Amino acid sequence: MPSSNLEEILDELRAREPIFHRREFGTSREDLLRMTAGDFWEIGASGKIYEREFVISELLERYKSPERDDLTCSEFSIRQIAEDLYQLNYVLKQPERLTRRTTLWRKASAGWTIVFHQGTVIA
């Protein structure tokens, strides 16, 4: 893929991170189902594995509170793993911790879907 196309994709995905914190992409159950792959799963910064349904339930509770404005993302990088599948990496700074994040994004006809996500605390 030409690097200019990869830069455009990086810009698109950068605007969506940190995932599930960008409420403009939707906060309803239907929105979350649409933005996550059917087999989506996540490894949290704690090392615990979370399945799609658990993540959606937790997010629906989170969205009842005001949106956080104290998150900062930096050090973005992207690579294409397969046709229409991209790995996005970045660092997320929160007041309580610093984590390295990876999200696998799939480009589908209906838009972007999240396939996998992992957060790792940076010592």
XYZ file of C-alpha atoms in Angstrom:
123
model
C 0.000 0.000 0.000
C 1.392 3.439 -0.870
C 2.558 5.354 2.192
C 0.183 8.245 1.404
C -2.799 5.865 1.757
C -1.394 4.512 5.000
C -1.037 8.073 6.317
C -4.692 8.752 5.459
C -5.750 5.601 7.307
C -3.570 6.576 10.271
C -5.347 9.944 10.398
C -8.773 8.253 10.281
C -7.927 5.819 13.058
C -6.072 8.357 15.207
C -9.365 10.275 15.412
C -11.050 7.148 16.856
C -8.551 6.534 19.651
C -8.563 5.923 22.482
C -11.302 3.498 21.519
C -14.551 3.688 23.424
C -13.634 7.148 24.743
C -14.740 8.978 21.586
C -18.451 9.320 22.184
C -19.083 10.961 18.826
C -18.844 7.465 17.303
C -21.784 6.278 19.398
C -22.682 5.192 22.892
C -25.673 2.896 22.435
C -25.555 -0.890 22.485
C -26.268 -0.884 18.740
C -23.378 1.540 18.117
C -20.980 -0.631 20.119
C -22.100 -3.799 18.341
C -21.564 -2.071 14.994
C -18.078 -0.805 15.889
C -16.797 -4.137 17.257
C -16.295 -7.367 15.345
C -18.438 -10.313 16.400
C -15.349 -12.043 17.793
C -13.840 -8.896 19.357
C -11.859 -9.354 22.566
C -9.481 -7.313 24.633
C -6.540 -7.787 26.962
C -6.771 -5.071 29.591
C -3.827 -3.259 31.129
C -4.328 -5.604 34.103
C -3.643 -8.595 31.856
C -7.239 -9.815 32.144
C -9.084 -10.991 29.044
C -12.432 -9.386 28.280
C -14.949 -10.694 25.766
C -17.084 -8.422 23.621
C -20.261 -8.672 25.700
C -18.478 -7.790 28.942
C -16.795 -4.774 27.330
C -20.085 -3.508 25.925
C -21.820 -3.873 29.302
C -19.018 -1.974 31.043
C -19.069 0.776 28.423
C -22.813 1.276 28.724
C -22.275 1.901 32.453
C -19.309 4.232 31.776
C -21.346 6.295 29.333
C -23.776 7.226 32.141
C -21.021 9.498 33.553
C -19.567 12.628 31.940
C -16.915 12.104 29.295
C -13.310 12.340 30.456
C -11.196 15.117 29.015
C -7.895 14.210 30.663
C -6.669 11.572 28.173
C -3.764 12.206 25.815
C -2.598 9.937 22.997
C 0.858 10.111 21.412
C 3.464 8.076 19.509
C 1.033 6.727 16.915
C 2.225 4.141 14.421
C 0.369 1.925 11.987
C 1.026 -1.086 9.820
C -1.092 -3.097 7.478
C -1.340 -6.725 8.576
C -3.621 -8.078 5.845
C -6.024 -6.739 3.270
C -8.291 -4.275 5.111
C -6.699 -5.100 8.515
C -4.483 -2.577 10.331
C -2.568 -2.539 13.597
C -2.566 0.846 15.319
C -0.161 1.447 18.227
C 0.018 4.456 20.532
C 0.709 5.600 24.081
C -2.222 6.660 26.268
C -1.542 9.052 29.128
C -4.145 9.110 31.880
C -3.747 10.907 35.207
C -3.348 7.575 36.998
C -1.152 5.675 34.523
C 0.698 5.474 31.230
C -0.113 2.587 28.872
C 0.977 1.352 25.466
C -2.059 0.445 23.358
C -2.640 -1.693 20.294
C -5.884 -1.878 18.350
C -6.570 -4.078 15.339
C -8.952 -2.297 12.973
C -10.772 -3.816 9.995
C -12.044 -1.660 7.156
C -15.450 -2.962 6.063
C -18.045 -1.618 3.650
C -20.018 -0.283 6.632
C -16.947 1.447 8.119
C -14.255 0.627 10.665
C -14.644 -2.232 13.141
C -12.444 -3.087 16.104
C -11.188 -6.668 16.052
C -8.858 -6.659 19.076
C -7.448 -4.257 21.653
C -4.687 -4.497 24.245
C -3.347 -2.086 26.851
C -0.052 -2.622 28.679
C 1.111 -0.505 31.580
C 4.467 1.149 30.905
C 6.718 0.823 33.939
